[in-house]
Steps between C-alpha positions, in 0.01 A plus 500: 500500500376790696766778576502567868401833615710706702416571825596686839700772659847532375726427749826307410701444183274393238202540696295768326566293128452140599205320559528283799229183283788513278705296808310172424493535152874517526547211762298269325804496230737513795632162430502479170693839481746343818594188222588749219697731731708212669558378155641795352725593825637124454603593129630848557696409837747246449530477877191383564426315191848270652279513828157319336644183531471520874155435639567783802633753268187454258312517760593792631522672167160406471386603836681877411322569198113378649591791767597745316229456245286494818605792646432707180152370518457550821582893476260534236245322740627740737729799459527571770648174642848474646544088374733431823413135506655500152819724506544316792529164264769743263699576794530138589549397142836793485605376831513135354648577180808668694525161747526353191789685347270604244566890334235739587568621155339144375171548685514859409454424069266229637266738630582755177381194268238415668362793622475632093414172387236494718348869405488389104288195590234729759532779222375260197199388748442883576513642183248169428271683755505833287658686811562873449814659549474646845391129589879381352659781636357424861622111448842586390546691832386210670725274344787769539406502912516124472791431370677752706346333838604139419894634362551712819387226698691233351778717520492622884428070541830490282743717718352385842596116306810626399602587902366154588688311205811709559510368907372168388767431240807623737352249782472235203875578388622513869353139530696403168840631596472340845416153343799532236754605807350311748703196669291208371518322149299700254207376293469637096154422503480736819680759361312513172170497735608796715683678202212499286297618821765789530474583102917391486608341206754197604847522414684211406874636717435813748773624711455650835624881635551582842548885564716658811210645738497899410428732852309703257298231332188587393138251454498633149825420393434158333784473220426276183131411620376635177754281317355178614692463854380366796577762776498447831618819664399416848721216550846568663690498291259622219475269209371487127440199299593569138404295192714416216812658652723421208222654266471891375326593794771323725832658726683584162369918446542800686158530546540210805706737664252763464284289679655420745540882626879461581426226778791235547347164340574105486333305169500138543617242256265429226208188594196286376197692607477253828827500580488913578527449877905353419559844304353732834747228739821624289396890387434502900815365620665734184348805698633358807859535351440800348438659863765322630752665243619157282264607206486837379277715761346709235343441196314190337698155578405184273511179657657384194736698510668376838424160498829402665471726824162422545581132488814597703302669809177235482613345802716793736579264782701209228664817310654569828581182530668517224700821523639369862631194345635578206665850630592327806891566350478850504403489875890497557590842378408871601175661390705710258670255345172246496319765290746563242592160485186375451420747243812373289363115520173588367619711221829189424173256506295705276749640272647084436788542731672779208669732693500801271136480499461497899764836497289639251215460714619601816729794347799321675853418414509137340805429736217564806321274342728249541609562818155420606465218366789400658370530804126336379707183427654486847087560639324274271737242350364241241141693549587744279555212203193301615174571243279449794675668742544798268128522419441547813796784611268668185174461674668567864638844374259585259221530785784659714570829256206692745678460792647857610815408567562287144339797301692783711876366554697590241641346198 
């Protein structure tokens, strides 16, 4: 085979060393060179050898490699050539890997394995040629330029991908949260569908986490998002959907806390994936109660933990109810007396009627105690022996200890 003569002004990388005939020489094994290349990038990248098996991702293996291999002929053609039309494919391909959720590391050793893969196959047909030094010199600064135009614009395709995926995946996750707390009956095969969309992994029990509304709360603060939650910090009151509560990763550590940045929070009883909207109804009503004073106002309050007032104060307008009938009794004494009196009849029905116990508690003389229940007998008669009736005196008072004047008169 003839060797090609060089020719023309240098002007470019390359240019003064490499014969532009030596182009077609070069594509005319373009393909063959393109099979070889996407071969060996298949066996050195797991990645995309796990890819193969998808007719897209072949494809656009294959498509990545023919323009590469293209431009690299193309700028021995002519030097002086910018290849947009082709970085412009790169920058496309790095924008789709990141919608993808690929790494840009992956396409990265990709381009490393192919790019030297593809230099030892053109260098055995060079050297075949009897090319002189200057010759392979000029060619490996070619194939230097190329591989540096395709990797930067794969990479600026990448990070412009990466803003796009980032917005893309919130809106994606926003749509997931509001399907799993919405009011309707929730699908599983709707939730896999928009959780797979949203790159979630389902959970088989979540709970939910609503968050007092901070006046200094900031876009960025998103607490746990990193650890799998579904945060929706818009929402009033903000919320979070955490998987496997009970886990590792779950309410037990201090690093939940952390998260949380000090802010007063409710966590919802623990639920089936679809069932996450009846976790947000009770963590919201336990926030409701929090602000209200009956749960602790600061801190982290666990559903769980207060079953019994939450069930107590589901329905206000009954517990009222309630209260007016069964403390109707104590309607017939002062204010003074009604306070300490009731306190003394919730700590007799809690302690098993001992009387020690309800002195003890109350830091009172036994012989008070007495005396009080003296005059409890005379209000409530046979109620005070009745199971029902004393169940609810318990429930009555219980959800009566926040009422200023039972928590302020004194003992």
């Amino acid at each position: 085979m003839a060797t090609p003569a060089s020719h023309g002004a240098p002007d470019g990388p390359g240019a003064a060393a490499v014969p532009p005939e030596l182009a077609k020489l070069l594509r005319d094994q373009l393909e063959a060179v393109a099979d070889e290349v996407e071969e060996e990038v298949r066996r050195q990248v797991p990645e995309y050898a796990a890819r193969s098996t998808d007719g897209t991702n072949r494809a656009h293996l294959r498509s990545g490699v023919v323009q590469a291999l293209t431009l690299f002929v193309d700028h021995i053609a002519d030097p002086r050539g910018r290849g947009d039309s082709i970085t412009a494919i790169y920058h496309e391909l790095g924008r789709g890997e990141a919608l993808e959720g690929h790494s840009l590391e992956t396409l990265q050793s990709a381009l490393r394995v192919g790019g030297l893969h593809a230099w030892r196959l053109l260098g055995r047909t060079t050297e075949e040629l009897g090319l002189d030094s200057a010759v392979m010199a000029g060619l490996g600064e070619l194939a230097f330029r190329t591989v540096h135009e395709v990797a930067e614009a794969a990479a600026a395709g990448y990070a412009e991908g990466q803003l796009r995926s980032t917005d893309e995946l919130e809106r994606r996750r926003g749509r997931l949260l509001g399907l799993l707390l919405g009011e309707g009956p929730v699908s599983p095969e709707a939730v896999r569908d928009l959780a797979h969309g949203a790159r979630w992994t389902v959970p088989p029990y979540v709970a939910v986490v609503v968050l007092a509304t901070a006046a200094d709360q900031r876009e960025e603060e998103r607490p746990l998002a990193a650890a799998g939650a579904l945060v929706d910090m818009e929402s009033r009151p903000p919320r979070m959907l955490v998987p496997d509560p009970d886990g590792s990763g779950g309410f037990g550590g201090r690093a939940f806390a952390l998260a949380l940045r000090g802010r007063p929070a409710a966590i919802g009883p623990t639920v089936p994936t679809t069932e996450a909207a009846r976790s947000l109804r009770w963590a919201t009503r336990a926030l409701g109660l929090m602000g209200r004073g009956i749960l602790p106002r600061q801190g982290v309050v666990r559903c769980a933990d207060h079953l019994s007032t939450l069930l107590l104060h589901s329905d206000e307008p009954m517990l009222d109810l309630l209260r007016v009938h069964a403390l109707a009794p104590l309607d017939a004494v002062s204010e003074q007396q009604r306070g300490r009196l009731a306190q003394t009849l919730l700590a007799w029905l809690l302690s098993g009627s001992n009387v020690p116990d309800v002195a003890a508690r109350l830091h009172i003389h036994p012989q008070t105690v007495r005396y009080r229940l003296r005059q409890l007998e005379k209000l409530f008669g046979e109620a005070l022996h009745d199971p029902g009736s004393r169940l609810d005196l318990i429930l009555a008072l219980t959800s009566a200890q926040k009422n200023e004047e039972f928590l302020n008169s004194r003992p």
